[in-house]
Coordinates of C-alpha atoms and ligand atoms in Angstrom, one line a residue:
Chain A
X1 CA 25.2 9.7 23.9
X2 CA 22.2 11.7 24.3
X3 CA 18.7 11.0 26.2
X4 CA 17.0 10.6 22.7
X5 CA 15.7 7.4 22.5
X6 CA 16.2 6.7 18.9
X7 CA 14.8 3.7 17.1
X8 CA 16.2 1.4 14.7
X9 CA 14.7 -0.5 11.6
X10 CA 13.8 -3.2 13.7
X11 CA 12.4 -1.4 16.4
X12 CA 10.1 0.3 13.6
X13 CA 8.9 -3.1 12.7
X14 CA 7.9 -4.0 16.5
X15 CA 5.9 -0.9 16.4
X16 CA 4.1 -2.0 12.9
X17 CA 3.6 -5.1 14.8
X18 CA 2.0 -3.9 17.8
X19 CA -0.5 -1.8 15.5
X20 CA -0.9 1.6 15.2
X21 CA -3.3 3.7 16.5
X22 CA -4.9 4.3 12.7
X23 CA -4.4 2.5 9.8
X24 CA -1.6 4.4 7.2
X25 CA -3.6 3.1 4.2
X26 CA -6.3 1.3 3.4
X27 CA -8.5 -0.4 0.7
X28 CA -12.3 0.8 0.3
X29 CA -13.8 -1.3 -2.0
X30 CA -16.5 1.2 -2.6
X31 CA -19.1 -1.4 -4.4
X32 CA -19.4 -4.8 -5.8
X33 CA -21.1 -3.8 -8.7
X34 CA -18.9 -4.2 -12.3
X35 CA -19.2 -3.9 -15.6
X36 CA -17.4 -7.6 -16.2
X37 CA -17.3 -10.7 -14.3
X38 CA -13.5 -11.7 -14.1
X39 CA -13.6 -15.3 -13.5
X40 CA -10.6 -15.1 -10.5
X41 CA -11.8 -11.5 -9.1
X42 CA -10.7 -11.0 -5.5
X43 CA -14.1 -10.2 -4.3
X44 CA -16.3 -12.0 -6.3
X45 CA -17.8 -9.2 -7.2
X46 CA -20.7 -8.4 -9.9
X47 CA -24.2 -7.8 -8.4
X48 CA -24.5 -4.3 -6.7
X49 CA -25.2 -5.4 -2.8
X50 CA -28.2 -2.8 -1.9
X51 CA -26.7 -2.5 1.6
X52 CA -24.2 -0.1 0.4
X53 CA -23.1 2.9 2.2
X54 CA -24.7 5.6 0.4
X55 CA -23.1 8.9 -0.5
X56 CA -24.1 10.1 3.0
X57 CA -22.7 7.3 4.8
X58 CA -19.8 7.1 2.8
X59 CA -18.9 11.0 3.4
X60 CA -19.4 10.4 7.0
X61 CA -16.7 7.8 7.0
X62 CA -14.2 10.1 4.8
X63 CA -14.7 12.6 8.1
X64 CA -14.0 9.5 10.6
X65 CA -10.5 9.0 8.1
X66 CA -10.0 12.7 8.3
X67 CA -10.0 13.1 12.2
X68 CA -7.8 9.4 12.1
X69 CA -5.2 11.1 9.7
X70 CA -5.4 8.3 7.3
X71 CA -3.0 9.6 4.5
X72 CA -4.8 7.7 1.6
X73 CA -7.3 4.9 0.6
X74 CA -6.7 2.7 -2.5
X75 CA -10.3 2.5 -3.6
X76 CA -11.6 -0.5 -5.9
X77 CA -14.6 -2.9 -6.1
X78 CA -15.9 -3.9 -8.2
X79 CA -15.7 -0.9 -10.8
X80 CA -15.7 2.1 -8.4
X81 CA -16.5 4.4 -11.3
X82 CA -20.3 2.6 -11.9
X83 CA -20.9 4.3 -8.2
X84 CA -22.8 7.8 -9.6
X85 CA -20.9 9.1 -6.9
X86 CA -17.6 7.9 -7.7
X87 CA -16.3 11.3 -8.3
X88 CA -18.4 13.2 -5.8
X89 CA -16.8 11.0 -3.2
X90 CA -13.0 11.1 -4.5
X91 CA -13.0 14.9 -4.4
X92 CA -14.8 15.2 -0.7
X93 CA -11.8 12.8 0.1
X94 CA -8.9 15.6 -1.4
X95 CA -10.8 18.3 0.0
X96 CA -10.3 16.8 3.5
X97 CA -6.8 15.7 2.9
X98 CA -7.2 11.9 2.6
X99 CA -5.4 11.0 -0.5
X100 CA -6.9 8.1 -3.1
X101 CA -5.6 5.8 -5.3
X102 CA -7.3 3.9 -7.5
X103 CA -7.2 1.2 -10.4
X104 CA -8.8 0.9 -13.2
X105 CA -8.3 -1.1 -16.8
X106 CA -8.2 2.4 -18.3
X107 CA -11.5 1.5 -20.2
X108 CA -12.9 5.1 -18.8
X109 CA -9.6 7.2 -18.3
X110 CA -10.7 9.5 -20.8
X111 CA -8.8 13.0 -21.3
X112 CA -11.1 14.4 -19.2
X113 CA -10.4 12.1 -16.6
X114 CA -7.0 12.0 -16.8
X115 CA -6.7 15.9 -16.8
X116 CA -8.5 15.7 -13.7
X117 CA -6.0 12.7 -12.0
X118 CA -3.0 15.1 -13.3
X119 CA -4.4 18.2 -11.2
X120 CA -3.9 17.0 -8.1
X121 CA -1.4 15.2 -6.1
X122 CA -4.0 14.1 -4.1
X123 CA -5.4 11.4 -6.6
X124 CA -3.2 8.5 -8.2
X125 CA -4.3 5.8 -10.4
X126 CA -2.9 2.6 -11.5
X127 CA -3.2 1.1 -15.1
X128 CA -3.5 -2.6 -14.8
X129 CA -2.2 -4.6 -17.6
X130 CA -1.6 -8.4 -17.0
X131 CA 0.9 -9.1 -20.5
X132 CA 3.8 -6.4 -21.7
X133 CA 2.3 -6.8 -24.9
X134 CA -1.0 -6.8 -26.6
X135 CA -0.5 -11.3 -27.5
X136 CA -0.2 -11.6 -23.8
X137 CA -2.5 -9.0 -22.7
X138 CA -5.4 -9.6 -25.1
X139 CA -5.4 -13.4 -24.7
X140 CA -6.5 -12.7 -21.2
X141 CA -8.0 -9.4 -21.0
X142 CA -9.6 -9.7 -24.0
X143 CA -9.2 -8.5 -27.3
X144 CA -8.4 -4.9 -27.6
X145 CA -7.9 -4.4 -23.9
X146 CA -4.0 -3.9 -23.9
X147 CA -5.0 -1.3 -26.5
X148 CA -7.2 0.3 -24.2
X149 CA -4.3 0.5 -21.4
X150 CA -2.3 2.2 -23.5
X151 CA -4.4 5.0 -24.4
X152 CA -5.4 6.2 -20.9
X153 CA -1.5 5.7 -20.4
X154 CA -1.0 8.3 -23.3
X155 CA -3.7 10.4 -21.9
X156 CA -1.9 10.4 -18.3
X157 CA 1.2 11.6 -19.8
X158 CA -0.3 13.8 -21.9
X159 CA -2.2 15.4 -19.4
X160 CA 0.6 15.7 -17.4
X161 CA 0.3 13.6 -14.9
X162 CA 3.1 12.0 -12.7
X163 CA 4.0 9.2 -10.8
X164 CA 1.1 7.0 -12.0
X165 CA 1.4 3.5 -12.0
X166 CA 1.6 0.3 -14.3
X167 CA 0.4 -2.1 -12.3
X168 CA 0.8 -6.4 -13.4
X169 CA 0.1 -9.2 -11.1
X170 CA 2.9 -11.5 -11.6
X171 CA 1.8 -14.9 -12.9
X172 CA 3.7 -18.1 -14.3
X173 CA 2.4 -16.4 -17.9
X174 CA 3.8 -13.2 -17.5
X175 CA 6.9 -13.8 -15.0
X176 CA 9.0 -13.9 -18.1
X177 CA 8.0 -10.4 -19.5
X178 CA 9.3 -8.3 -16.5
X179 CA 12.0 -6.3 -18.4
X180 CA 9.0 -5.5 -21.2
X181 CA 7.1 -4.4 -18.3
X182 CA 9.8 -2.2 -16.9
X183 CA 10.1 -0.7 -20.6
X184 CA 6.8 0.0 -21.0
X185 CA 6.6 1.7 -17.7
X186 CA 9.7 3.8 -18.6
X187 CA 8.7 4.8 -22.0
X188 CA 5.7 6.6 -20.8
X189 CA 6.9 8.2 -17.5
X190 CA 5.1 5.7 -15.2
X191 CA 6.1 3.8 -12.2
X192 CA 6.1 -0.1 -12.2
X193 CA 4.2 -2.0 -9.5
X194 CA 4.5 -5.7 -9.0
X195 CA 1.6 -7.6 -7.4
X196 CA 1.9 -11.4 -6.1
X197 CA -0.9 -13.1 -6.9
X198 CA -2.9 -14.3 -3.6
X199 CA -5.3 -16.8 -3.6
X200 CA -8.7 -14.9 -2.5
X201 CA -12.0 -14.3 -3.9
X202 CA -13.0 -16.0 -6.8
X203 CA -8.2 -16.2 -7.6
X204 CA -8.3 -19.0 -5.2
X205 CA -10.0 -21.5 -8.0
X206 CA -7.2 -20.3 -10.8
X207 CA -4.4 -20.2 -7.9
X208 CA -3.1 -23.5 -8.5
X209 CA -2.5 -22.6 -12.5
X210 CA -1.4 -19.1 -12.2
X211 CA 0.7 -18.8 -9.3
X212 CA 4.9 -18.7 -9.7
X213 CA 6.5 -21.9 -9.7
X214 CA 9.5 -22.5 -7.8
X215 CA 12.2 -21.9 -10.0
X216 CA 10.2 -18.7 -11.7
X217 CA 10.0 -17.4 -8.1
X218 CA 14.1 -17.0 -8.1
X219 CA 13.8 -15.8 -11.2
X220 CA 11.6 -12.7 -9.7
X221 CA 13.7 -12.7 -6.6
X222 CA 16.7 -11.8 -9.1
X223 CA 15.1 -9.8 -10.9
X224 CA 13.5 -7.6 -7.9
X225 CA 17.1 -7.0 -6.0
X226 CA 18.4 -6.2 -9.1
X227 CA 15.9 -3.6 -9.8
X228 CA 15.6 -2.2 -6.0
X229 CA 14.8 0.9 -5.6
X230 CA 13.0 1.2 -9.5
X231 CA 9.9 -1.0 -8.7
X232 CA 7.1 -0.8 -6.1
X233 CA 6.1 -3.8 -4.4
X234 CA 4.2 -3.0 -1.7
X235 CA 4.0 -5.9 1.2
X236 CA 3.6 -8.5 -1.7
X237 CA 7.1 -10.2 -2.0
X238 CA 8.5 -10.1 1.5
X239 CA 8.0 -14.1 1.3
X240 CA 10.8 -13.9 -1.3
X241 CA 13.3 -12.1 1.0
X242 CA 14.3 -16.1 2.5
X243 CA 16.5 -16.1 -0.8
X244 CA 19.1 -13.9 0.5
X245 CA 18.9 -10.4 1.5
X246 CA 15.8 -8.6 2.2
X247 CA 13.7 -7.0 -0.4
X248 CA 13.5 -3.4 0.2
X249 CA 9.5 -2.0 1.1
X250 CA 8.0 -3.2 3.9
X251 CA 8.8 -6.5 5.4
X252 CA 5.6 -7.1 7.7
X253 CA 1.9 -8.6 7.2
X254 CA 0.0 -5.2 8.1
X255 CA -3.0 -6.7 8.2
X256 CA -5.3 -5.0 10.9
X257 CA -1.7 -4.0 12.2
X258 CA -1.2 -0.9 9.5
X259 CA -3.6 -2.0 6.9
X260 CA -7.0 -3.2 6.6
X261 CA -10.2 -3.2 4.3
X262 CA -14.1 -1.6 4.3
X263 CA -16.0 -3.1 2.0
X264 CA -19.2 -1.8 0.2
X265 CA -21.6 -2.3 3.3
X266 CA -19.3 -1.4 5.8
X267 CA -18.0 -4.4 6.8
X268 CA -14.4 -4.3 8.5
X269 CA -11.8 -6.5 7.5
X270 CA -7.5 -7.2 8.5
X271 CA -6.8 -6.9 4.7
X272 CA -8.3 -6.9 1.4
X273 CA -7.6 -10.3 0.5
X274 CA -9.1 -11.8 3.6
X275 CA -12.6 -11.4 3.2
X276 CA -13.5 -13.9 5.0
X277 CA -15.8 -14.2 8.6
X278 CA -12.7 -15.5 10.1
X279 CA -10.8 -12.0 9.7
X280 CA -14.0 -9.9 9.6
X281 CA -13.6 -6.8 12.8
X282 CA -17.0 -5.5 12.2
X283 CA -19.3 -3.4 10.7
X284 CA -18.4 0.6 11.2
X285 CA -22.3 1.1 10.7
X286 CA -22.5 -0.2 14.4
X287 CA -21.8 2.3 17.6
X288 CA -17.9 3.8 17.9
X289 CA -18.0 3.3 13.7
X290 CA -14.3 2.7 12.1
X291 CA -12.4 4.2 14.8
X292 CA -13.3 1.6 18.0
X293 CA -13.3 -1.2 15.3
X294 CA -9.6 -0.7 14.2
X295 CA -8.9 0.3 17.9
X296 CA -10.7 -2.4 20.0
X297 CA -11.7 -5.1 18.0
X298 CA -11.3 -8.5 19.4
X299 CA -10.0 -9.6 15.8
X300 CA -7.5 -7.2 15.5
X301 CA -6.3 -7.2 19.2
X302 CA -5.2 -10.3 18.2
X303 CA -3.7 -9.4 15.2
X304 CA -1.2 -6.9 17.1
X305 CA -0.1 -9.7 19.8
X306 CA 3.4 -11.3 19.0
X307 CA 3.4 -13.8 16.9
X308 CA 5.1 -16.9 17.5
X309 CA 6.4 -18.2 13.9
X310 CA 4.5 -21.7 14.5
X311 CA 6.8 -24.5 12.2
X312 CA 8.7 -21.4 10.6
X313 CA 9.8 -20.3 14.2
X314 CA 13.1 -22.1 13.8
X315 CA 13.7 -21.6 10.0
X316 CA 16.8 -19.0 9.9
X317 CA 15.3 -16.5 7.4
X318 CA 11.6 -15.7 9.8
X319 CA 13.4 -12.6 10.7
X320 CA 13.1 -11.4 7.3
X321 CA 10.4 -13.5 5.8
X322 CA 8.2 -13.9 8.8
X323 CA 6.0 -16.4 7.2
X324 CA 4.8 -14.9 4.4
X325 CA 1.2 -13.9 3.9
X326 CA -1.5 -14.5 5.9
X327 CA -4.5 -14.7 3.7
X328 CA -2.1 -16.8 1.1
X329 CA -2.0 -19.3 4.0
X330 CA -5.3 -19.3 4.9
X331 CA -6.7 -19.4 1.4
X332 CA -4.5 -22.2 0.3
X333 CA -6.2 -24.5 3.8
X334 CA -2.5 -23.9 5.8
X335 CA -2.3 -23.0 9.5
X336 CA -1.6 -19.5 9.9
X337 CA 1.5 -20.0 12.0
X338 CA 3.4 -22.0 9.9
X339 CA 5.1 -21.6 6.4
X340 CA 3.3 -19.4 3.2
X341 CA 2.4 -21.8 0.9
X342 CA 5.2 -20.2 -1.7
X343 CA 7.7 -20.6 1.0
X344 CA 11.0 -20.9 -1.0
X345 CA 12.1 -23.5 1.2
X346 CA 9.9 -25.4 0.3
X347 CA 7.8 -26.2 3.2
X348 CA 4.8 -25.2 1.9
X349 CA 4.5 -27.2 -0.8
X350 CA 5.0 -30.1 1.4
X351 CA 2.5 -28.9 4.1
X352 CA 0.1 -28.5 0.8
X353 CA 0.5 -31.8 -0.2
X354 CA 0.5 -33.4 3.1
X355 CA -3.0 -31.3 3.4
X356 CA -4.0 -33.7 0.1
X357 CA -7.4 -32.8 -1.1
X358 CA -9.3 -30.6 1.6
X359 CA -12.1 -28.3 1.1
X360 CA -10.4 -24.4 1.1
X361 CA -12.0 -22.0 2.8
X362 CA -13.9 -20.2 0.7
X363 CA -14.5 -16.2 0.3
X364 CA -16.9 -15.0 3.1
X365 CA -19.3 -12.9 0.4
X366 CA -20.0 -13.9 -3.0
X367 CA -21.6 -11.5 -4.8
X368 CA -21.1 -12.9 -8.3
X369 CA -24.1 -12.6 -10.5
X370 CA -26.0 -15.7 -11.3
X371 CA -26.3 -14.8 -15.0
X372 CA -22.7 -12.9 -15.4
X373 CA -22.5 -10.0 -18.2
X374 CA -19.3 -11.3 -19.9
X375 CA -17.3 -14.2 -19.1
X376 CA -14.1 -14.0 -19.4
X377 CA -12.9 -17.6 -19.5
X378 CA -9.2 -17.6 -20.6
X379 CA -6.9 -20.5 -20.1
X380 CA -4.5 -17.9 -18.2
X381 CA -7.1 -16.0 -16.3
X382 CA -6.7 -12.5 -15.7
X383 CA -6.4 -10.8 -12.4
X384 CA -8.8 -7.9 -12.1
X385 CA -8.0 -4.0 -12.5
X386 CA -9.7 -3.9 -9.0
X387 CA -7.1 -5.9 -7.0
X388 CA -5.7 -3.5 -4.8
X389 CA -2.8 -4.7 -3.0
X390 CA -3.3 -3.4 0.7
X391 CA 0.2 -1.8 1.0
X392 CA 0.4 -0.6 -2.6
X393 CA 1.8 3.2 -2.2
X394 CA 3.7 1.9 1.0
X395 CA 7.2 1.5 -1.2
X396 CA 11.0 1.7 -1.2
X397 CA 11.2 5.1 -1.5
X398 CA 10.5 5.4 2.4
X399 CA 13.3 7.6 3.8
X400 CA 13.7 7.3 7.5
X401 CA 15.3 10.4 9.1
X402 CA 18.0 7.7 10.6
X403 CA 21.0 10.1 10.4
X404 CA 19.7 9.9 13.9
X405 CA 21.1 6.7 15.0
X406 CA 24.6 6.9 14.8
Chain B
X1 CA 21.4 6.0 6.2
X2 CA 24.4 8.6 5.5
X3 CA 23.8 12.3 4.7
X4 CA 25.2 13.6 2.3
X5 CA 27.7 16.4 3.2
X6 CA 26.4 18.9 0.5
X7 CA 22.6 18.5 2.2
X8 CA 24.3 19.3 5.7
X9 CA 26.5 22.0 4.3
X10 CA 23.5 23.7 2.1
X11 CA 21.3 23.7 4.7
X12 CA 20.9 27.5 6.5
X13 CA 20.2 26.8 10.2
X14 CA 19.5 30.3 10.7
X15 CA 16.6 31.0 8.3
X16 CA 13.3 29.9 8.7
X17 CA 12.3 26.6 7.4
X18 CA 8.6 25.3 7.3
X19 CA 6.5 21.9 6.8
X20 CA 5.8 21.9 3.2
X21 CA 2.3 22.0 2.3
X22 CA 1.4 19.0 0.6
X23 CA 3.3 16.9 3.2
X24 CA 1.2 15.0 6.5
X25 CA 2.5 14.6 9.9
X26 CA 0.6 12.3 12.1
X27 CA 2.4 12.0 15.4
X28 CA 3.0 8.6 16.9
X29 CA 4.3 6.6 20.1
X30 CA 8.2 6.3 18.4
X31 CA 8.0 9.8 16.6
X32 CA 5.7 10.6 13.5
X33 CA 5.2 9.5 10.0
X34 CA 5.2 12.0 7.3
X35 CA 3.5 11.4 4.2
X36 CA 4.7 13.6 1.4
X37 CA 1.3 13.7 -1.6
X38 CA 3.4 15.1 -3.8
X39 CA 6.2 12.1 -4.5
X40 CA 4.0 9.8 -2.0
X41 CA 6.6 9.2 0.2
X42 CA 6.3 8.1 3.8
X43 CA 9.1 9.2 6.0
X44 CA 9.4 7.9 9.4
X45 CA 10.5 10.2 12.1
X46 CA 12.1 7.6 14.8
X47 CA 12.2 10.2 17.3
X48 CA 9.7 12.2 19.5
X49 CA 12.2 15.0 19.7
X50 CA 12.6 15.6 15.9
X51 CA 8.8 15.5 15.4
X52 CA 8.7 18.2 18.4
X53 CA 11.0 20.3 16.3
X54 CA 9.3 19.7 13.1
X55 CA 6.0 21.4 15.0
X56 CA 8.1 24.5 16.5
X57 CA 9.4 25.0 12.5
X58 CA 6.3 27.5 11.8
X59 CA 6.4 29.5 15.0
X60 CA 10.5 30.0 14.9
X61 CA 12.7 32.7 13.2
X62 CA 15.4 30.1 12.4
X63 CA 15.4 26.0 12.5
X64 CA 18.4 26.6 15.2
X65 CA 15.6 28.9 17.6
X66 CA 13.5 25.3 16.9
X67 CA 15.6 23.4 18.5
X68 CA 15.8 26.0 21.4
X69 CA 12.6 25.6 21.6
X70 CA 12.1 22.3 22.1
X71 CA 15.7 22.4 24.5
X72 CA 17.4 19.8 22.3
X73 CA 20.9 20.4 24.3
X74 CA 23.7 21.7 22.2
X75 CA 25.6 18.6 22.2
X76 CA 22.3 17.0 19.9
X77 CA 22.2 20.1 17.7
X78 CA 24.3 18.6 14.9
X79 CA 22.4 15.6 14.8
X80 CA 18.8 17.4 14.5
X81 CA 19.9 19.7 12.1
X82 CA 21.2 16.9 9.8
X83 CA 17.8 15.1 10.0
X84 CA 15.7 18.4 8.9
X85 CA 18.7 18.6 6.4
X86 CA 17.7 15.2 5.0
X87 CA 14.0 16.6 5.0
X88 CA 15.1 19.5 3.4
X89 CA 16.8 17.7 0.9
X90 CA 13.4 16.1 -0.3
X91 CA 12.0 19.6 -0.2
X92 CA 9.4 18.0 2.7
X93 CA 10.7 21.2 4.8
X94 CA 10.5 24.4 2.2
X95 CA 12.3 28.0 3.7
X96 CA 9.9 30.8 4.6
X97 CA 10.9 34.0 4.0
X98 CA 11.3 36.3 6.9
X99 CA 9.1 37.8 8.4
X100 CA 5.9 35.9 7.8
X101 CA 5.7 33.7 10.7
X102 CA 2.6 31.5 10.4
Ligands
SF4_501 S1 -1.9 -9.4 1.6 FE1 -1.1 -11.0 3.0 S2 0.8 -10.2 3.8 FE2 -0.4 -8.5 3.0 S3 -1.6 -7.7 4.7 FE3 -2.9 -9.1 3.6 S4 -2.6 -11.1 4.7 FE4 -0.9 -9.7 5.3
SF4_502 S1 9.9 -21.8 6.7 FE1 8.6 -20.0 7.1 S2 10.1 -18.4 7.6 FE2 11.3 -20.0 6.6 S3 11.3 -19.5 4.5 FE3 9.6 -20.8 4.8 S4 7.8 -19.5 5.1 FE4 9.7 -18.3 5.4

């Protein structure tokens, strides 16, 4: 053969592993402010934190993404859209060629709006919905709200837009409605994204009631390989892949390898749902900004160093499952190196209950405010609009030019 | 991943092909990752070569004077030319028409 070196899947993985020099994606939560006060929000948000980067500041980091060739951010909050500058800020971005995505409940995806998404193939939003009909939806979301989803949906497709996104965090209430899901997605022209639910932020008290139960989790496993290839999935079900085969997307915790997370002040975490001290890089406000936090940082130094697999280490499916998630682990009071918590084995369950009644870490920053606008206090709570998963756009559809390797 | 033979049988080696637009290249240690806005598609070129030929698209008459180039030795040609095939095939590379070499 040739002297092309020429890498395989695996190899590709390593390379994930080891960190890359810039992130491919990541989540800006652009404020904490929000309009509602969802009881399980990942970042606690609600009160505007008067630290925030201003428009300035904020522009000045767009440039740092720029020179870093970061190919898109998945912005949420809190409501990005209460930032005056929301739209300001989302066009500097396209006009220097970093991409955005962005969720919303659809509450202000007017016609206007939505002609303006539909434009450019530089902006992509994502619909949340958490029931495939309005019973579901509504008894969580609130009455009216499913309605609400539907509408900026119609106004997307009407407008002309492609490739946007319904996007449902998969909880024990709503695992049975995936085919609905699919339906409604189809009907209208969008894509489906599935979401597992993590236990961060404010999720980590409704955690124990919402997430899959074993036998529902083989139920999604089913379900997902034998709909590869027509959902997105992002980095959230690679846990699942210890069933059988692998799921396809990508199979890896990228946090502060490929992924991370800026919140509203600047601060510099691996992921968006680890905000938390213990996985917080830095603030790019200080000297060298983003670029020497996501390059040297002690945190994510460590990050990038091999990991050993703790207890899963001699479990047959960690090349495939690798663990699971990181931030699931350490949300949920399990040692990082040993088995996810929904690890279909089994094993965390048993290392949960062996953990009996500790204190979970909580959240680093709670920005709820004292005297919340609206409660929303559903049996089944909700998952916000703003949870951004940190891989979401990273999907199947990844071709790699392997016609290389014979 | 196999190519399909109508890709590598469609695809004119001898006209100019270039980067589409809308689609990123950011060059890394095992090759480069292409990002395509338009279908928001990341593409991972495993090889240092192929992203070398991807760059000498916009300066060369033909994708064959690419990989001239860049000196991929003829044995390798086939095997390039299928992988900007495959690109071509999800219109990542578009063809130029001749003459206007960027
Ligand atoms: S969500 Fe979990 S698996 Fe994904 S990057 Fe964050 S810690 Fe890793
Ligand atoms: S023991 Fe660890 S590697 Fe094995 S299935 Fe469970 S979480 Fe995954």
């Amino acid at each position: 053969m040739s002297t092309t070196t020429v890498a395989t899947g695996r190899d590709l993985l390593a390379e994930f592993e080891r960190g890359l020099d810039a992130p491919i994606c990541l989540t800006w939560e652009l404020t904490y402010a929000c309009n509602l006060a969802c009881v399980h929000c990942l970042s606690s948000s609600g009160k505007r934190d008067p630290r925030e980067l201003d428009t300035a500041e904020a522009k000045a980091v767009i440039d740092e993404l720029e020179r870093l060739q970061v190919f898109y951010v998945n912005i949420g909050g809190g409501e990005p859209t209460v930032r005056s500058d929301f739209w300001e800020l989302v066009d500097y971005a396209v006009a220097h060629k970093v991409g955005v995505k962005f969720s919303t409940n659809g509450i202000r995806l007017d016609k206007t709006a939505a002609a303006r998404i539909a434009a450019t193939s530089y902006v992509d939003v994502q619909i949340s919905l958490d029931g495939a009909t309005a019973e579901v939806n509504d008894a969580v979301r609130g009455e009216g709200s499913f309605k609400t989803a539907l509408q900026a949906l119609d106004n997307l497709a009407e407008a002309g837009a492609t490739d946007f996104k319904i996007s449902v965090v998969v909880t024990r209430h709503n695992v049975t409605q995936l085919d609905a899901f699919k339906k409604l997605a189809d009907d209208r022209g969008a894509q489906l994204r599935l979401t597992r639910l993590r236990p961060s932020g404010r999720g980590a008290d409704t955690w124990d009631e919402l997430h899959l139960l074993p036998g529902q989790q083989r139920v999604l496993y089913d379900w997902l390989v034998d709909h590869s290839g027509e959902v997105l999935t992002g980095d959230s079900f690679f846990h699942l892949s210890a069933y059988g085969e692998a799921l396809p997307g990508l199979n890896l915790c990228g946090a502060g390898r490929v992924v991370c997370l800026i919140d509203p002040i600047g601060d510099v975490y691996a992921c968006p749902f680890a905000i938390h001290d213990e996985f917080l890089a830095g603030n790019l406000r200080e000297a060298g900004g983003f670029t020497s936090i996501w390059r040297e940082s002690a945190l994510f130094s460590s990050l990038r160093e091999p990991q050993t697999g703790g207890a899963c280490a001699s479990c047959n499916f960690y090349g495939s499952c690798r663990g699971g998630c990181m931030a699931a682990k350490f949300f949920t009071g399990l040692p990082l190196d040993g088995p996810d918590p929904e690890c279909v084995k089994g094993y965390g369950e048993e290392a949960l209950a062996a953990l009996g009644e500790i204190d979970r870490p909580r959240p680093g920053a709670d920005h709820s405010r004292s005297i919340p606008l609206m409660v929303l206090k559903p049996k089944n709570a909700p998952v916000p609009a703003c949870a951004e998963d940190p891989l979401a756009g990273f999907d199947p559809n990844e071709v790699a030019v392997s016609s290389l390797s014979r | 991943m196999a190519l399909t033979a109508v890709a590598v049988e469609t695809f004119d080696a001898d006209s100019p092909w270039d980067l589409h637009e809308s689609v990123s290249v950011r060059p890394e240690r095992f090759g480069a990752l292409l990002y395509d806005f338009r279908t928001r598609r990341l593409t991972f070129v495993k090889d240092p070569v192929l992203q070398k030929v991807i760059d000498a698209l916009s300066t060369s008459s033909s994708a064959r004077e690419a990989l001239a180039l860049v000196k991929v030795p003829q044995e390798d040609h086939e095997r390039y030319l299928s992988a900007l095939a495959r690109l071509a095939e999800t219109s990542m590379l578009t063809p130029r028409s001749q003459g206007e070499i960027t």
